[in-house]
Amino acid sequence: DGGITQSPKYLFRKEGQNVTLSCEQNLNHDAMYWYRQDPGQGLRLIYYSQIVNDFQKGDIAEGYSVSREKKESFPLTVTSAQKNPTAFYLCASSIELGGKGRYGYTFGSGTRLTVV
Amino acid sequence: RKEVEQDPGPFNVPEGATVAFNCTYSNSASQSFFWYRQDCRKEPKLLMSVYSSGNEDGRFTAQLNRASQYISLLIRDSKLSDSATYLCVVNIRTSYDKVIFGPGTSLSVIP
């Protein structure tokens, strides 16, 4: 079955360390996204990529980096520069469903990152 | 003003009740609208798209009012399994597919 796979599900990191979250999709979607969700809050966009080898900053990109070397993969690195990295991270992908701007939007199951 | 705003909630309703959620958006260039459901500590999942003519899927009805920039979701005959957070999602097609999530409205259906 097609879908988005995020790994690991739970991740613990020491302060000052970089860590990379994996996101893989086999939906043949062109666009991929990383969101962060804090308790009781909505999703905030970190980075997005419309095509391979291209990505753009979202609303809260500071302290994060991404790459898009393959269509299927969009890993997110949380660097030591991110001041408050403990959060729930969600990867998503999308494709246009029709010609009128309706995009199918699928999420991975998320990675819960805790800094200890 | 936030780009997408929702009823603050939480909504605590008895089984069988009808409950309505409201959502407003500020960008008139918004093109597509969706309701997502998010269970506790899980990823959001698409509940339904929202079309200009309004649409219904079983017990769920979604309405869009472009003039007022307002979206609604109506749930009839609430079930315990409907308990979740409901996210209003707006797609603005600019140079990229900008998707904006509302903060969500929490629903608890009580026996």
XYZ file of N, CA and C in Angstrom:
681
model
N 0.838 -1.195 0.000
C 0.000 0.000 0.000
C 0.870 1.241 0.000
N 0.422 2.300 -0.701
C 1.190 3.525 -0.711
C 0.993 4.314 0.556
N 2.035 5.076 0.915
C 1.916 5.894 2.107
C 3.197 6.619 2.408
N 3.219 7.249 3.577
C 4.399 7.969 4.040
C 4.897 7.297 5.309
N 6.178 7.043 5.341
C 6.777 6.392 6.503
C 7.732 7.348 7.184
N 7.490 7.592 8.460
C 8.402 8.408 9.255
C 9.079 7.507 10.286
N 10.335 7.783 10.481
C 11.061 7.024 11.506
C 12.133 7.902 12.119
N 12.448 7.658 13.398
C 11.753 6.737 14.294
C 10.452 7.339 14.816
N 9.676 6.582 15.520
C 8.427 7.079 16.101
C 8.720 7.946 17.321
N 9.673 7.517 18.120
C 10.098 8.288 19.297
C 11.608 8.463 19.219
N 12.069 9.661 19.539
C 13.500 9.950 19.449
C 13.895 10.846 20.605
N 14.959 10.440 21.269
C 15.478 11.234 22.371
C 16.853 11.747 21.981
N 17.096 12.994 22.280
C 18.348 13.618 21.866
C 18.905 14.456 23.006
N 20.203 14.437 23.127
C 20.838 15.294 24.132
C 20.959 16.702 23.585
N 20.931 17.654 24.461
C 21.122 19.049 24.040
C 22.457 19.192 23.337
N 22.471 19.986 22.291
C 23.718 20.243 21.572
C 23.992 19.271 20.440
N 23.135 18.270 20.275
C 23.347 17.289 19.201
C 22.414 17.565 18.032
N 22.915 17.268 16.844
C 22.034 17.275 15.670
C 21.359 15.913 15.580
N 20.169 15.897 15.000
C 19.474 14.629 14.791
C 18.669 14.726 13.506
N 18.592 13.606 12.763
C 17.875 13.608 11.483
C 16.646 12.708 11.566
N 15.514 13.272 11.139
C 14.256 12.544 11.079
C 14.009 12.112 9.635
N 13.624 10.855 9.501
C 13.433 10.303 8.166
C 11.981 10.428 7.713
N 11.798 10.683 6.420
C 10.471 10.702 5.808
C 10.582 10.123 4.402
N 9.873 9.038 4.145
C 9.884 8.378 2.847
C 8.452 8.178 2.378
N 8.203 8.459 1.084
C 6.858 8.241 0.545
C 6.944 7.470 -0.768
N 5.971 6.596 -0.987
C 5.891 5.846 -2.238
C 4.589 6.138 -2.962
N 4.127 7.373 -2.795
C 2.873 7.822 -3.407
C 3.103 8.527 -4.734
N 4.366 8.710 -5.083
C 4.731 9.452 -6.290
C 4.264 10.909 -6.220
N 4.199 11.433 -5.007
C 3.840 12.837 -4.827
C 5.045 13.730 -5.099
N 4.792 14.871 -5.732
C 5.887 15.793 -6.023
C 6.267 16.633 -4.811
N 5.257 17.074 -4.076
C 5.500 18.010 -2.980
C 5.587 17.286 -1.642
N 6.533 17.728 -0.826
C 6.674 17.182 0.525
C 6.884 18.318 1.497
N 6.497 18.071 2.765
C 6.455 19.127 3.772
C 6.890 18.581 5.132
N 7.433 19.458 5.946
C 7.666 19.152 7.343
C 6.932 20.174 8.203
N 6.204 19.621 9.186
C 5.485 20.456 10.140
C 5.928 20.119 11.549
N 5.743 21.078 12.401
C 5.986 20.869 13.829
C 4.669 21.151 14.550
N 4.361 20.318 15.540
C 3.169 20.542 16.342
C 3.544 20.497 17.811
N 3.219 21.562 18.521
C 3.443 21.622 19.957
C 2.113 21.364 20.671
N 2.172 20.901 21.915
C 0.935 20.528 22.630
C -0.108 21.637 22.605
N -1.325 21.295 22.202
C -2.423 22.250 22.195
C -2.344 23.298 21.111
N -1.414 23.109 20.182
C -1.265 24.108 19.123
C -1.441 23.486 17.752
N -1.616 24.355 16.758
C -1.762 23.878 15.393
C -0.426 23.530 14.769
N -0.466 23.079 13.533
C 0.746 22.711 12.804
C 1.421 23.959 12.243
N 2.733 23.991 12.345
C 3.504 25.098 11.777
C 4.499 24.544 10.760
N 4.572 25.192 9.617
C 5.381 24.706 8.513
C 6.853 25.038 8.729
N 7.714 24.025 8.633
C 9.155 24.207 8.805
C 9.819 24.399 7.436
N 9.676 23.424 6.564
C 10.233 23.461 5.215
C 9.269 22.748 4.275
N 9.360 23.083 3.006
C 8.608 22.351 2.004
C 9.436 22.219 0.744
N 9.065 21.239 -0.078
C 9.773 20.999 -1.331
C 8.746 20.662 -2.396
N 8.802 21.398 -3.503
C 7.852 21.153 -4.592
C 8.387 20.129 -5.584
N 9.717 20.094 -5.734
C 10.345 19.147 -6.672
C 11.694 18.714 -6.124
N 12.246 17.700 -6.725
C 13.565 17.209 -6.320
C 14.606 18.312 -6.464
N 15.530 18.323 -5.512
C 16.642 19.276 -5.495
C 16.205 20.724 -5.311
N 15.014 20.910 -4.813
C 14.540 22.260 -4.500
C 13.715 22.225 -3.227
N 13.944 23.184 -2.337
C 13.145 23.290 -1.122
C 13.153 24.735 -0.658
N 12.123 25.076 0.122
C 11.942 26.449 0.567
C 11.661 26.480 2.058
N 12.046 27.562 2.701
C 11.764 27.725 4.120
C 10.285 27.983 4.343
N 9.796 27.412 5.427
C 8.440 27.699 5.866
C 8.461 28.809 6.893
N 7.519 28.750 7.813
C 7.371 29.830 8.798
C 8.361 29.754 9.952
N 8.894 28.564 10.231
C 9.767 28.402 11.407
C 10.995 27.567 11.046
N 11.723 27.967 10.015
C 12.845 27.170 9.503
C 14.126 27.275 10.333
N 14.229 28.274 11.182
C 15.483 28.477 11.914
C 15.813 27.279 12.798
N 17.056 26.793 12.651
C 17.494 25.658 13.450
C 17.213 24.313 12.812
N 16.671 24.332 11.581
C 16.367 23.110 10.853
C 17.044 23.147 9.483
N 17.288 21.957 8.924
C 17.759 21.874 7.536
C 17.138 20.638 6.896
N 17.021 20.685 5.566
C 16.428 19.571 4.828
C 17.239 19.317 3.563
N 16.942 18.189 2.919
C 17.483 17.896 1.587
C 16.400 17.161 0.817
N 16.484 17.245 -0.516
C 15.511 16.526 -1.348
C 16.263 15.993 -2.566
N 17.079 14.977 -2.313
C 17.889 14.392 -3.376
C 17.102 13.388 -4.202
N 16.054 12.829 -3.606
C 15.196 11.885 -4.318
C 13.737 12.283 -4.122
N 12.908 11.955 -5.055
C 11.489 12.302 -4.961
C 10.849 11.667 -3.732
N 11.317 10.471 -3.398
C 10.668 9.711 -2.335
C 11.073 10.152 -0.936
N 12.158 10.913 -0.807
C 12.753 11.131 0.512
C 12.931 12.608 0.828
N 12.602 12.996 2.058
C 12.707 14.398 2.472
C 13.114 14.424 3.947
N 14.379 14.116 4.250
C 14.808 14.078 5.652
C 14.941 15.474 6.262
N 14.654 15.553 7.540
C 14.739 16.806 8.294
C 15.810 16.670 9.368
N 16.754 17.598 9.389
C 17.758 17.624 10.446
C 17.427 18.726 11.437
N 17.328 18.335 12.688
C 17.116 19.296 13.766
C 18.492 19.606 14.338
N 18.953 20.810 14.167
C 20.317 21.139 14.576
C 20.350 21.648 16.009
N 21.544 21.764 16.527
C 21.722 22.261 17.886
C 21.317 23.734 17.999
N 21.136 24.395 16.852
C 20.728 25.797 16.861
C 19.245 25.980 17.151
N 18.493 24.898 17.054
C 17.060 24.968 17.348
C 16.895 25.061 18.863
N 16.323 26.166 19.334
C 16.283 26.459 20.768
C 15.342 25.565 21.554
N 14.264 25.169 20.951
C 13.259 24.387 21.674
C 12.764 23.252 20.785
N 13.575 22.232 20.576
C 13.245 21.221 19.575
C 12.231 20.165 20.022
N 11.928 20.068 21.297
C 10.991 19.042 21.753
C 9.613 19.319 21.180
N 9.110 18.397 20.355
C 7.824 18.588 19.675
C 7.474 17.317 18.917
N 6.299 17.350 18.321
C 5.818 16.280 17.443
C 6.048 16.753 16.009
N 6.810 15.993 15.232
C 7.153 16.386 13.866
C 6.386 15.525 12.871
N 5.736 16.198 11.951
C 4.921 15.514 10.953
C 5.424 15.824 9.556
N 5.573 14.776 8.770
C 5.933 14.909 7.365
C 4.669 14.693 6.539
N 4.546 15.396 5.442
C 3.375 15.240 4.580
C 3.796 15.334 3.129
N 2.941 14.822 2.263
C 3.166 14.983 0.832
C 1.838 15.298 0.171
N 1.915 15.862 -1.024
C 0.674 16.242 -1.693
C 0.812 16.137 -3.203
N -0.356 16.021 -3.833
C -0.438 15.989 -5.288
C -1.755 16.620 -5.679
N -1.783 17.251 -6.828
C -3.021 17.878 -7.269
C -3.997 16.800 -7.695
N -5.206 16.878 -7.153
C -6.212 15.860 -7.450
C -6.958 16.170 -8.738
N -7.107 17.453 -9.027
C -7.825 17.856 -10.233
C -7.215 19.130 -10.753
N -7.854 19.789 -11.651
C -7.269 20.995 -12.217
C -7.650 22.261 -11.489
N -8.304 22.140 -10.347
C -8.837 23.339 -9.700
C -8.254 23.557 -8.326
N -7.005 23.147 -8.137
C -6.307 23.468 -6.898
C -6.683 22.608 -5.726
N -7.198 21.450 -5.953
C -7.526 20.565 -4.825
C -6.415 19.550 -4.681
N -5.715 19.618 -3.570
C -4.523 18.805 -3.382
C -4.762 17.718 -2.357
N -4.482 16.492 -2.741
C -4.482 15.405 -1.777
C -3.302 15.585 -0.853
N -3.524 15.482 0.391
C -2.503 15.810 1.381
C -2.451 14.663 2.367
N -1.316 13.961 2.410
C -1.190 12.764 3.249
C -0.084 12.964 4.261
N -0.347 12.553 5.494
C 0.637 12.690 6.559
C 1.278 11.358 6.900
N 2.521 11.419 7.351
C 3.134 10.287 8.026
C 2.616 10.218 9.444
N 3.015 9.196 10.169
C 2.507 8.985 11.531
C 3.256 9.808 12.575
N 4.286 10.515 12.158
C 4.942 11.453 13.056
C 6.119 10.889 13.822
N 6.991 11.790 14.225
C 8.109 11.464 15.115
C 8.022 12.389 16.315
N 8.045 11.794 17.488
C 7.984 12.592 18.715
C 9.406 12.748 19.229
N 9.943 13.960 19.141
C 11.327 14.239 19.539
C 11.337 14.859 20.925
N 12.188 14.309 21.773
C 12.364 14.853 23.124
C 13.840 15.136 23.358
N 14.129 16.317 23.787
C 15.506 16.678 24.122
C 15.700 16.502 25.622
N 16.747 15.740 25.968
C 16.964 15.443 27.396
C 18.264 16.082 27.877
N -4.263 39.273 13.027
C -5.302 38.240 12.897
C -4.687 36.978 12.295
N -4.992 35.804 12.865
C -4.474 34.564 12.325
C -5.127 34.268 10.990
N -4.391 33.547 10.142
C -4.915 33.274 8.805
C -6.113 32.336 8.835
N -6.108 31.395 9.749
C -7.242 30.485 9.911
C -7.581 30.413 11.393
N -8.824 30.687 11.706
C -9.260 30.654 13.107
C -10.426 29.690 13.258
N -10.453 29.029 14.406
C -11.519 28.077 14.675
C -12.129 28.333 16.037
N -13.327 27.778 16.247
C -13.953 27.818 17.570
C -12.937 27.282 18.569
N -12.790 27.949 19.705
C -11.755 27.528 20.650
C -12.016 26.184 21.313
N -13.274 25.820 21.520
C -13.566 24.565 22.195
C -13.032 24.553 23.613
N -12.951 23.401 24.319
C -13.414 22.112 23.809
C -14.936 21.982 23.818
N -15.421 21.100 22.958
C -16.838 20.782 22.923
C -17.017 19.433 23.627
N -17.852 19.422 24.643
C -18.197 18.182 25.343
C -19.680 17.938 25.113
N -20.010 16.911 24.340
C -21.399 16.690 23.962
C -21.804 15.262 24.271
N -23.099 15.014 24.525
C -23.557 13.643 24.761
C -23.679 12.887 23.442
N -23.609 11.581 23.527
C -23.845 10.742 22.350
C -25.174 11.107 21.718
N -25.194 11.103 20.390
C -26.425 11.392 19.683
C -26.665 12.863 19.410
N -25.846 13.727 20.003
C -26.039 15.169 19.799
C -25.550 15.576 18.408
N -26.012 16.739 17.993
C -25.506 17.370 16.772
C -24.583 18.502 17.189
N -23.426 18.554 16.578
C -22.453 19.593 16.938
C -21.932 20.266 15.678
N -21.718 21.569 15.765
C -21.257 22.352 14.619
C -19.964 23.079 14.972
N -19.006 22.996 14.060
C -17.746 23.712 14.220
C -17.656 24.800 13.158
N -17.091 25.929 13.552
C -16.910 27.032 12.614
C -15.439 27.340 12.398
N -15.173 27.849 11.223
C -13.802 28.208 10.862
C -13.854 29.433 9.956
N -12.996 30.388 10.199
C -12.902 31.553 9.314
C -11.484 31.675 8.801
N -11.352 32.196 7.592
C -10.031 32.390 7.003
C -9.922 33.815 6.497
N -8.694 34.330 6.479
C -8.519 35.761 6.191
C -8.085 36.041 4.760
N -7.523 35.052 4.064
C -6.980 35.294 2.729
C -8.030 34.966 1.669
N -8.476 35.986 0.973
C -9.527 35.786 -0.028
C -9.032 34.990 -1.231
N -7.706 34.793 -1.343
C -7.166 33.996 -2.446
C -7.200 32.502 -2.137
N -7.747 32.139 -1.006
C -7.834 30.724 -0.640
C -8.671 29.989 -1.671
N -8.194 28.798 -2.053
C -8.850 28.080 -3.139
C -9.510 26.775 -2.728
N -8.858 26.061 -1.827
C -9.371 24.740 -1.441
C -9.481 24.675 0.067
N -10.451 23.884 0.495
C -10.755 23.852 1.929
C -11.017 22.417 2.356
N -10.555 22.113 3.552
C -10.665 20.736 4.017
C -10.941 20.714 5.519
N -11.514 19.632 5.964
C -11.559 19.316 7.389
C -10.718 18.060 7.614
N -9.822 18.150 8.589
C -9.018 17.005 8.985
C -9.392 16.633 10.411
N -9.189 15.357 10.720
C -9.416 14.880 12.065
C -8.075 14.411 12.620
N -7.797 14.789 13.878
C -6.558 14.340 14.505
C -6.886 13.717 15.855
N -6.566 12.435 15.988
C -6.710 11.760 17.265
C -5.488 12.060 18.120
N -5.660 11.880 19.419
C -4.595 12.236 20.359
C -3.284 11.536 19.999
N -2.229 12.315 19.844
C -0.882 11.808 19.590
C -0.765 11.047 18.255
N -1.660 11.352 17.326
C -1.591 10.736 16.005
C -1.511 11.830 14.937
N -1.284 11.400 13.692
C -1.224 12.356 12.602
C -2.628 12.764 12.156
N -2.772 13.959 11.585
C -4.071 14.363 11.045
C -4.449 13.489 9.852
N -5.742 13.244 9.711
C -6.230 12.476 8.563
C -7.387 13.217 7.925
N -7.416 13.185 6.614
C -8.447 13.905 5.884
C -9.827 13.353 6.221
N -10.703 14.237 6.644
C -12.089 13.869 6.924
C -12.924 14.109 5.665
N -12.846 15.322 5.159
C -13.565 15.631 3.930
C -13.090 16.947 3.342
N -13.196 17.042 2.034
C -12.978 18.307 1.353
C -14.252 19.137 1.470
N -14.131 20.426 1.272
C -15.280 21.318 1.371
C -15.463 22.012 0.040
N -16.620 21.849 -0.570
C -16.882 22.423 -1.874
C -17.882 23.567 -1.748
N -17.878 24.427 -2.733
C -18.719 25.633 -2.687
C -20.190 25.304 -2.529
N -20.586 24.201 -3.106
C -21.996 23.833 -3.055
C -22.364 23.141 -1.743
N -21.361 22.909 -0.918
C -21.615 22.149 0.307
C -21.599 20.673 -0.011
N -21.179 19.865 0.914
C -21.147 18.437 0.662
C -21.375 17.657 1.950
N -21.858 16.448 1.751
C -22.264 15.612 2.877
C -21.609 14.246 2.724
N -21.184 13.686 3.853
C -20.628 12.342 3.853
C -21.148 11.640 5.091
N -22.234 10.906 4.924
C -22.830 10.236 6.069
C -23.337 11.241 7.082
N -22.826 11.174 8.287
C -23.278 12.063 9.360
C -22.589 13.431 9.324
N -21.682 13.620 8.409
C -20.880 14.840 8.344
C -21.309 15.709 7.163
N -21.502 16.990 7.444
C -21.845 17.948 6.403
C -20.902 19.133 6.494
N -20.322 19.513 5.369
C -19.414 20.662 5.326
C -20.012 21.741 4.443
N -19.854 22.981 4.858
C -20.365 24.113 4.096
C -19.261 25.147 3.921
N -19.299 25.833 2.790
C -18.333 26.899 2.509
C -19.100 28.145 2.115
N -18.752 29.259 2.718
C -19.318 30.554 2.347
C -18.153 31.463 1.977
N -17.911 31.589 0.683
C -16.751 32.368 0.227
C -16.922 33.857 0.527
N -18.128 34.341 0.423
C -18.364 35.778 0.646
C -17.991 36.159 2.078
N -18.327 35.289 3.023
C -18.031 35.556 4.430
C -16.718 34.929 4.870
N -16.084 34.175 3.969
C -14.820 33.493 4.270
C -14.977 32.625 5.517
N -15.901 31.708 5.393
C -16.372 30.941 6.535
C -16.610 29.500 6.088
N -16.163 28.562 6.929
C -16.358 27.139 6.660
C -16.980 26.517 7.894
N -17.835 25.547 7.689
C -18.441 24.892 8.848
C -18.412 23.386 8.665
N -18.487 22.700 9.784
C -18.602 21.236 9.801
C -19.695 20.880 10.783
N -20.651 20.098 10.319
C -21.756 19.653 11.161
C -21.657 18.143 11.331
N -21.706 17.701 12.567
C -21.703 16.266 12.849
C -23.034 15.918 13.510
N -23.771 15.039 12.867
C -25.069 14.610 13.415
C -24.907 13.280 14.119
N -25.813 13.030 15.094
C -25.834 11.742 15.799
C -24.410 11.357 16.256
N -23.805 12.200 17.069
C -22.414 12.012 17.495
C -22.186 10.651 18.129
N -21.058 10.061 17.779
C -20.628 8.773 18.342
C -19.422 9.005 19.246
N -19.203 8.066 20.144
C -18.022 8.154 21.011
C -16.755 8.231 20.167
N -16.755 7.520 19.051
C -15.574 7.470 18.179
C -15.313 8.786 17.441
N -16.244 9.720 17.536
C -16.025 11.032 16.913
C -15.113 11.917 17.764
N -14.840 11.506 18.978
C -13.982 12.300 19.863
C -12.600 12.452 19.254
N -12.209 13.688 19.022
C -10.937 13.987 18.353
C -10.799 15.508 18.266
N -9.714 15.946 17.674
C -9.553 17.368 17.348
C -9.790 17.542 15.858
N -10.596 18.519 15.511
C -10.958 18.758 14.113
C -10.231 20.006 13.617
N -9.466 19.821 12.555
C -8.635 20.887 12.012
C -9.238 21.430 10.721
N -9.377 22.722 10.666
C -9.801 23.400 9.442
C -8.537 23.695 8.642
N -8.541 23.367 7.371
C -7.338 23.514 6.554
C -7.672 24.278 5.285
N -6.852 25.252 4.979
C -7.084 26.112 3.823
C -5.877 26.059 2.909
N -6.121 25.895 1.628
C -5.042 25.853 0.637
C -5.054 27.151 -0.173
N -3.923 27.851 -0.159
C -3.785 29.078 -0.942
C -2.769 28.801 -2.029
N -3.192 28.929 -3.256
C -2.282 28.605 -4.356
C -1.568 29.865 -4.807
N -0.331 30.037 -4.342
C 0.493 31.166 -4.765
C 1.597 30.600 -5.643
N 2.816 30.926 -5.376
C 3.918 30.336 -6.141
C 4.146 28.896 -5.707
N 3.559 28.520 -4.613
C 3.608 27.144 -4.156
C 2.286 26.816 -3.491
N 2.117 25.568 -3.193
C 0.875 25.089 -2.593
C 0.922 25.357 -1.098
N 0.465 26.538 -0.673
C 0.545 26.911 0.739
C -0.672 26.368 1.475
N -0.420 25.536 2.425
C -1.501 24.931 3.192
C -1.424 25.451 4.616
N -2.520 25.994 5.096
C -2.546 26.592 6.429
C -3.532 25.820 7.294
N -3.058 25.415 8.443
C -3.878 24.659 9.378
C -4.413 25.579 10.467
N -5.674 25.414 10.773
C -6.219 26.088 11.940
C -5.722 25.410 13.194
N -5.926 26.033 14.351
C -5.438 25.473 15.615
C -6.209 24.250 16.069
N -7.378 24.011 15.486
C -8.146 22.827 15.847
C -9.189 23.106 16.911
N -10.260 22.317 16.861
C -11.302 22.347 17.888
C -11.444 20.941 18.451
N -11.345 20.828 19.760
C -11.414 19.522 20.405
C -12.858 19.133 20.686
N -13.202 17.902 20.343
C -14.541 17.364 20.596
C -14.435 16.128 21.468
N -15.197 16.105 22.540
C -15.341 14.906 23.366
C -16.805 14.516 23.381
N -17.092 13.306 22.921
C -18.458 12.790 22.947
C -18.573 11.894 24.172
N -19.552 12.201 25.007
C -19.662 11.566 26.317
C -20.834 10.577 26.316
N -20.642 9.391 26.920
C -21.739 8.401 26.943
C -22.948 8.935 27.704
